[in-house]
Short mmCIF file of C-alpha atoms and ligand atoms in Angstrom, two decimals:
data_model
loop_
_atom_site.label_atom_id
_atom_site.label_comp_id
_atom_site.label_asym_id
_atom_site.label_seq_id
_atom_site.Cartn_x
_atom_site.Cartn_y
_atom_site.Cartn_z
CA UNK A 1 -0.36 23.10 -7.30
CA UNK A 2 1.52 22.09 -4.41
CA UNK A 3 3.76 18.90 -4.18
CA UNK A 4 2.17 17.06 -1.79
CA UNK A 5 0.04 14.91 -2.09
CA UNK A 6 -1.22 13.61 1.08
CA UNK A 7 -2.12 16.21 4.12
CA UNK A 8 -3.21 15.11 7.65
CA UNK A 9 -4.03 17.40 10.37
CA UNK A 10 -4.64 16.14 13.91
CA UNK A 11 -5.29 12.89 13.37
CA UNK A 12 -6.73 10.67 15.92
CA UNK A 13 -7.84 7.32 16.56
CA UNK A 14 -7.86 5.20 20.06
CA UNK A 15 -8.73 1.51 20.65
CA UNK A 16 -9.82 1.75 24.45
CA UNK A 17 -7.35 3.64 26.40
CA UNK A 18 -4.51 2.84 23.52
CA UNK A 19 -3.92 5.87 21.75
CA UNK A 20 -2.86 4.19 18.15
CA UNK A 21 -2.40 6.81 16.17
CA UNK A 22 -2.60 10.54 17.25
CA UNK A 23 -0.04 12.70 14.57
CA UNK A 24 -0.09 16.68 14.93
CA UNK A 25 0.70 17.44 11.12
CA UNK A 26 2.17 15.47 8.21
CA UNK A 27 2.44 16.45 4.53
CA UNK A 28 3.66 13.86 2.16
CA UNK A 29 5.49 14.54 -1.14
CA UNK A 30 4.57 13.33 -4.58
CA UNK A 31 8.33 12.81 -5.66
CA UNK A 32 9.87 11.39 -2.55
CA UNK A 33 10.01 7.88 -1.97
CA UNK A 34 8.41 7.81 1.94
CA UNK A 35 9.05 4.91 4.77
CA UNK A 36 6.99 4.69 7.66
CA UNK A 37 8.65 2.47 10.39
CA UNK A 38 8.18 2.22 14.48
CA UNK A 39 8.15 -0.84 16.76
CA UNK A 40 5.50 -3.40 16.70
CA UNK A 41 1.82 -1.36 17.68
CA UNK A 42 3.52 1.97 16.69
CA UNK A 43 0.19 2.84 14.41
CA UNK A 44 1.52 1.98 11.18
CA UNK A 45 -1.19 -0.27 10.04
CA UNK A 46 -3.58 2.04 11.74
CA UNK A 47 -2.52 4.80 10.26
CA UNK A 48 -2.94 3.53 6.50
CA UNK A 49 -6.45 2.40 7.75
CA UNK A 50 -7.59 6.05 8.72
CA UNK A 51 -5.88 7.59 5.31
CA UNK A 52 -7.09 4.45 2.89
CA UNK A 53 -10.80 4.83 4.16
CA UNK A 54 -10.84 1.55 6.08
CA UNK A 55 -11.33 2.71 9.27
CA UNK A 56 -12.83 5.98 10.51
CA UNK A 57 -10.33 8.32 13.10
CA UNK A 58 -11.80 10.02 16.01
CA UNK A 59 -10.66 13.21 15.21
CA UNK A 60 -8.67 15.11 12.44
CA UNK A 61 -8.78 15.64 8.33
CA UNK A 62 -7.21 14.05 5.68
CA UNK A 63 -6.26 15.64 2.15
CA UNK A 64 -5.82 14.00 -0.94
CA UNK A 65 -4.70 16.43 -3.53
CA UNK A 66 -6.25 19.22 -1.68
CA UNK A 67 -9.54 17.30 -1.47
CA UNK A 68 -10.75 16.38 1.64
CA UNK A 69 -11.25 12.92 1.77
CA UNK A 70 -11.46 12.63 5.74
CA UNK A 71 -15.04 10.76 5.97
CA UNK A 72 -14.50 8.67 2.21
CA UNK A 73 -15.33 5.00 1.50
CA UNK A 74 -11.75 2.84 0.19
CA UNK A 75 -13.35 2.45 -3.10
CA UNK A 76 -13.96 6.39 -3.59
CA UNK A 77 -10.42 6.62 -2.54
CA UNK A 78 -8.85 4.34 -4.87
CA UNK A 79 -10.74 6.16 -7.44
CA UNK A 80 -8.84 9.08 -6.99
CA UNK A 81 -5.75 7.06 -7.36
CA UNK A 82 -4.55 6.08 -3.88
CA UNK A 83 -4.40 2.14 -3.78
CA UNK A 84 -2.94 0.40 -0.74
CA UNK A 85 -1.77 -3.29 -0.25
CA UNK A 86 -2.17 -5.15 3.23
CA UNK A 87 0.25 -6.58 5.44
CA UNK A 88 -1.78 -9.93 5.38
CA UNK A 89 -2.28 -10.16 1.89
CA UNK A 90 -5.95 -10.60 0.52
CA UNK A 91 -5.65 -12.31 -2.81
CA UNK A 92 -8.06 -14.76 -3.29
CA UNK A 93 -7.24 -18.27 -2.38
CA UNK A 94 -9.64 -19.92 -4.72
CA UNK A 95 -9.23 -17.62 -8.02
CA UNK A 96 -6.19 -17.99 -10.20
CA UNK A 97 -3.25 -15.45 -10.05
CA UNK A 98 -4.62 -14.24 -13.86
CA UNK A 99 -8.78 -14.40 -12.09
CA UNK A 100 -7.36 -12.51 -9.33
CA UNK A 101 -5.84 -9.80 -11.59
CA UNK A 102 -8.87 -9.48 -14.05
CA UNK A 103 -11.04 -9.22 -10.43
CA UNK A 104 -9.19 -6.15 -9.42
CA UNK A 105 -9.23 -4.56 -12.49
CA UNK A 106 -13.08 -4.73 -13.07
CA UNK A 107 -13.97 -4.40 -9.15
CA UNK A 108 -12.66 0.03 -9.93
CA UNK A 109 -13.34 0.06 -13.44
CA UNK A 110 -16.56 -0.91 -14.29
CA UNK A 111 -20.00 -0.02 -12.32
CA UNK A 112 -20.78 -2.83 -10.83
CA UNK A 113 -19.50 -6.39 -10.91
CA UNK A 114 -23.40 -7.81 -11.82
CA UNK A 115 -22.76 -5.21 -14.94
CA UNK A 116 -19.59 -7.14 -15.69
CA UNK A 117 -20.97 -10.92 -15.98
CA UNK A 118 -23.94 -9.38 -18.33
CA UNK A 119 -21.11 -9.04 -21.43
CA UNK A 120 -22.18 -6.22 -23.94
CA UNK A 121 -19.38 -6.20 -27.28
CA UNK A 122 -17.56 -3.29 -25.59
CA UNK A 123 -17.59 -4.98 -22.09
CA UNK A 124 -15.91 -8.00 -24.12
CA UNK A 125 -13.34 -5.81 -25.21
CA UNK A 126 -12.76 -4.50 -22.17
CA UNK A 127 -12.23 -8.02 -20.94
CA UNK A 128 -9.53 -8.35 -23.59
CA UNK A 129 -7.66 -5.18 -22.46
CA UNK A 130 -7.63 -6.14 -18.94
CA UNK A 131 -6.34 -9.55 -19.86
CA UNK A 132 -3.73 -8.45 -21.79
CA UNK A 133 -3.06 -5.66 -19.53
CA UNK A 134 -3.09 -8.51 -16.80
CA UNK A 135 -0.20 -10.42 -18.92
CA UNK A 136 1.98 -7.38 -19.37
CA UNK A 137 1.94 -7.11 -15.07
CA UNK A 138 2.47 -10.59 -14.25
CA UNK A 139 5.68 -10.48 -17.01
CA UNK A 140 6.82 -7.72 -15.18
CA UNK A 141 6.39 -8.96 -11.34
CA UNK A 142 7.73 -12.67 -12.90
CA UNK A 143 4.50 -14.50 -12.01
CA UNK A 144 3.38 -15.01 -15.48
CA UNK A 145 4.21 -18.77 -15.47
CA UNK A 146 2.21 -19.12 -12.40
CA UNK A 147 -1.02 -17.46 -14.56
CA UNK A 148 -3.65 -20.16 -14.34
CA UNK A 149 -2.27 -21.15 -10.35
CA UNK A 150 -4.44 -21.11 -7.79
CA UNK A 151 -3.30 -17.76 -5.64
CA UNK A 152 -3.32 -20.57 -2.70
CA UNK A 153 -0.60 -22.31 -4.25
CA UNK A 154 1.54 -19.21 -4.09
CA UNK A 155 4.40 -18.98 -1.72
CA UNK A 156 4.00 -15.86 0.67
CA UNK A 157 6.73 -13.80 -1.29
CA UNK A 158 4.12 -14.48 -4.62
CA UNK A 159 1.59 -14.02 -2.67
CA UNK A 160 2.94 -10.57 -2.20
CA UNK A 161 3.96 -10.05 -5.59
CA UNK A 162 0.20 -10.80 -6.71
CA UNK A 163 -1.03 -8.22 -4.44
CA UNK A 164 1.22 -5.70 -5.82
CA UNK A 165 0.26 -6.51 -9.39
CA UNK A 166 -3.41 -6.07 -7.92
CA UNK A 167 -3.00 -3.07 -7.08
CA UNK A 168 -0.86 -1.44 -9.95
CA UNK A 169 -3.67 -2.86 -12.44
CA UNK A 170 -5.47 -0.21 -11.58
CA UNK A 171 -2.58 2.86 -12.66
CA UNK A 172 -2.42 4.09 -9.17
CA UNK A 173 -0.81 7.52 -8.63
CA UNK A 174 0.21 6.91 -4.89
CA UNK A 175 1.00 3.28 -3.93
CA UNK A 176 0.54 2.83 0.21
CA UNK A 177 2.59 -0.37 0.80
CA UNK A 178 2.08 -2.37 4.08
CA UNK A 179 4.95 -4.25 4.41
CA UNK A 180 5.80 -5.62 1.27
CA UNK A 181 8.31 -7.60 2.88
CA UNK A 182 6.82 -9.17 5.31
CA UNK A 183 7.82 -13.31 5.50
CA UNK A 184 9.38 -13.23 1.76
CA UNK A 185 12.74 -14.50 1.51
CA UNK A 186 15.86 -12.62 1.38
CA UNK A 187 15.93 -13.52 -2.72
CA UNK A 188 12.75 -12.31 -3.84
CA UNK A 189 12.61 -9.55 -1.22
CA UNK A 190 15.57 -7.76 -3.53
CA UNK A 191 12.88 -8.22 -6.24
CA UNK A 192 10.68 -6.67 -5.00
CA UNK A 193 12.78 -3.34 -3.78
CA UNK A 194 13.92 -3.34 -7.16
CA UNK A 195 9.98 -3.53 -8.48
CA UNK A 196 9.26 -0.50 -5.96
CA UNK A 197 11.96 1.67 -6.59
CA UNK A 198 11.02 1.04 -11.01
CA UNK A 199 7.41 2.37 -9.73
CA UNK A 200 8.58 5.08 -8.04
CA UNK A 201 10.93 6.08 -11.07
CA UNK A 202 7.61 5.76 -13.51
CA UNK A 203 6.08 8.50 -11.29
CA UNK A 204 4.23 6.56 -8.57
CA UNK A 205 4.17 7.71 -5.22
CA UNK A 206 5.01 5.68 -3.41
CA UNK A 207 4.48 5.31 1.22
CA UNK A 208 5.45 2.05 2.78
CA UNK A 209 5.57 0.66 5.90
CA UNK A 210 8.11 -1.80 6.34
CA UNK A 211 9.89 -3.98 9.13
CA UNK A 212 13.28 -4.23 7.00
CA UNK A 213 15.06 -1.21 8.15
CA UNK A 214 17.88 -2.13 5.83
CA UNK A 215 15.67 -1.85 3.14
CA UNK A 216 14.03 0.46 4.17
CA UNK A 217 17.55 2.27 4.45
CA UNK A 218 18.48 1.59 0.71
CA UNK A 219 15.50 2.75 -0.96
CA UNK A 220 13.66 5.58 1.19
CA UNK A 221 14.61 9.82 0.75
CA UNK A 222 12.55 10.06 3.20
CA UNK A 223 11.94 8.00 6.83
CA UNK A 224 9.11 8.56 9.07
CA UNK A 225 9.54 6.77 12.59
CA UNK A 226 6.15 6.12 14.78
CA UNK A 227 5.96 5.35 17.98
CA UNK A 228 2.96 4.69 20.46
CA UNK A 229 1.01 7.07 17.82
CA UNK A 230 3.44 9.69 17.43
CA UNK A 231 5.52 11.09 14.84
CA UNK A 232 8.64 10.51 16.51
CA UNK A 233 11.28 11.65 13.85
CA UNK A 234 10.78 12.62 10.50
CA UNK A 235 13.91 12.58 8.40
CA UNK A 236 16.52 11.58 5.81
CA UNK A 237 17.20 8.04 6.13
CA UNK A 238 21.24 8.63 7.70
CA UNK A 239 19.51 11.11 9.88
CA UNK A 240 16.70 9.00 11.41
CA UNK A 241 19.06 5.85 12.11
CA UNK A 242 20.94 8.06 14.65
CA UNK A 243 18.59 9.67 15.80
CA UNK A 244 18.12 9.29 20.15
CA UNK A 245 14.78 9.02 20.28
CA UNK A 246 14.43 6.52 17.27
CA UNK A 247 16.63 4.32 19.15
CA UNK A 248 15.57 4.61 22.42
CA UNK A 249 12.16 3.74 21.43
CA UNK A 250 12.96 0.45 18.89
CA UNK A 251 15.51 -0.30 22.39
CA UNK A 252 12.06 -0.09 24.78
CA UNK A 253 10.09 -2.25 22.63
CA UNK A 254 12.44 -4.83 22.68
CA UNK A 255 12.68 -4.92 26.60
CA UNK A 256 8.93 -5.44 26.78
N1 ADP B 1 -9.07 -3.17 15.73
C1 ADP B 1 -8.36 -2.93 16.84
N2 ADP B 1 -8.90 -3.06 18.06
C2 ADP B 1 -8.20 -2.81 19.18
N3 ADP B 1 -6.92 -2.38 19.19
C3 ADP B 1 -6.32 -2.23 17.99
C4 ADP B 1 -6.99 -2.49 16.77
N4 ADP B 1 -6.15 -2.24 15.72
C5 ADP B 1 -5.00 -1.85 16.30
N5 ADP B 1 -5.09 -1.84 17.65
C6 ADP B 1 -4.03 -1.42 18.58
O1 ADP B 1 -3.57 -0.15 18.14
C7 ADP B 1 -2.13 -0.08 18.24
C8 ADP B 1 -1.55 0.16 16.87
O2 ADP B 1 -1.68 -1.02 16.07
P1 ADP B 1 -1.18 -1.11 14.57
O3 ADP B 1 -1.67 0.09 13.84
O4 ADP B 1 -1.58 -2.43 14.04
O5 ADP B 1 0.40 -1.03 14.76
P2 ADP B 1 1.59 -1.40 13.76
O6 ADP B 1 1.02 -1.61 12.39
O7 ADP B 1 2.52 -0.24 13.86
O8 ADP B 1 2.21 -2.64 14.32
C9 ADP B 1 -1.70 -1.39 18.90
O9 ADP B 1 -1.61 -1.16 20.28
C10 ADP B 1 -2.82 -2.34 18.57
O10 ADP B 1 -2.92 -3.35 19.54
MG1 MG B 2 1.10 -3.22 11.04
#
């Protein structure tokens, strides 16, 4: 079997005349730790959109393991072990931070949520392994004290943290991380680098799109640069940060 994991061929999607995301080829590898940066509008968010299932692209294929996963629903998707996070987070506001972990959990495992509330003795312990599975997460990510919280009490860096605990419930194989970073403060952000880089070590792969560059810098092998679509440079990290067109194109965005 081959080492990537993720394929994409042609790829295509436009909003009106905006061409927002339109890559040629891109293979993505199981063991390397993958960025995806680009100014603001670059087709980052886009992008994860048309390989997560939550939008459909115009034009193209996308591989998952060597399955073709092009026209699949997000749920099918995370099934087969690709989980993604949002850059607006979507924990919800009016569950606790242990309700919004158990959710998750039985929203892939289990059939159907209606099958869930009817509680059978093996769905019960099932409940009990997701709790305590639940505990063991929030210990890690250091939101345990904040169990029986209401997510909406949450600062945005928790907020964060409870979306990646969300998403890890479920034993993902590749991780797609939309900034992670995004409004958490300079503290907690190092937390959370360090929590990505343990995942990555435990064999998750692991994409994310971040604003950071520096952290970007510390933690990626690999840096993929987009911009107005396109796959702009494609390198090592010391590579892409002098690379012309990388900074010719973060230089035009900021004279907009
Ligand atoms: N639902 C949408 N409708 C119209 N235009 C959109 C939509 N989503 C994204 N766009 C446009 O597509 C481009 C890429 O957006 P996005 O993928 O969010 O970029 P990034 O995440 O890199 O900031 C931008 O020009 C944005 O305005
Ligand atoms: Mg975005």
């Amino acid at each position: 079997m081959s080492n990537n994991y993720l394929e994409v061929t042609n790829l295509k999607k436009s909003f009106g005349g905006i061409k927002a995301v339109d890559i040629q080829s891109l293979k993505l590898n199981k063991d390397q730790l993958t960025s995806i940066i680009g100014p603001n509008g670059a087709g980052k968010t886009t992008f994860f959109d048309l390989i997560s299932g939550f939008q459909d692209s115009d034009n193209g294929k996308v591989y998952l393991n060597d399955k073709n996963i092009t026209k699949s629903q997000p749920y099918l998707i995370a099934r087969l072990g690709m989980i993604r996070t949002f850059q607006l987070t979507k924990v919800f506001d009016r569950m606790t931070v242990l309700e919004n972990m158990m959710f998750s959990a039985s929203n892939v495992n289990n059939d159907s949520f209606l099958k869930s509330l009817i509680k059978l003795p093996s769905q019960k312990i099932n409940e009990k392994n997701i709790r305590d599975k639940s505990f063991e997460i929030m210990k890690e990510l250091n939101i345990e004290h904040m169990a029986d919280s209401y997510a909406r009490e949450l600062s945005g860096g928790q907020k964060k943290l409870l979306e990646l605990g969300r998403s890890i419930i479920n034993d993902p194989k590749i991780l797609l991380l939309d900034e992670p970073l995004a409004g958490v403060n300079p503290k907690l952000a190092e937390e959370i680098l360090e929590i990505i880089l343990n995942l990555s070590e435990k064999g998750i792969s692991i994409l994310m799109v971040e604003h950071n560059i520096e952290a970007v810098m510390k933690i990626s092998e690999r840096v993929i640069v987009l911009a107005e679509g396109k796959v702009i440079a494609d390198n090592t990290p010391e590579n892409v940060r002098t690379d012309e067109n990388v900074i010719s194109a973060y230089l035009g965005s900021e004279n907009e």
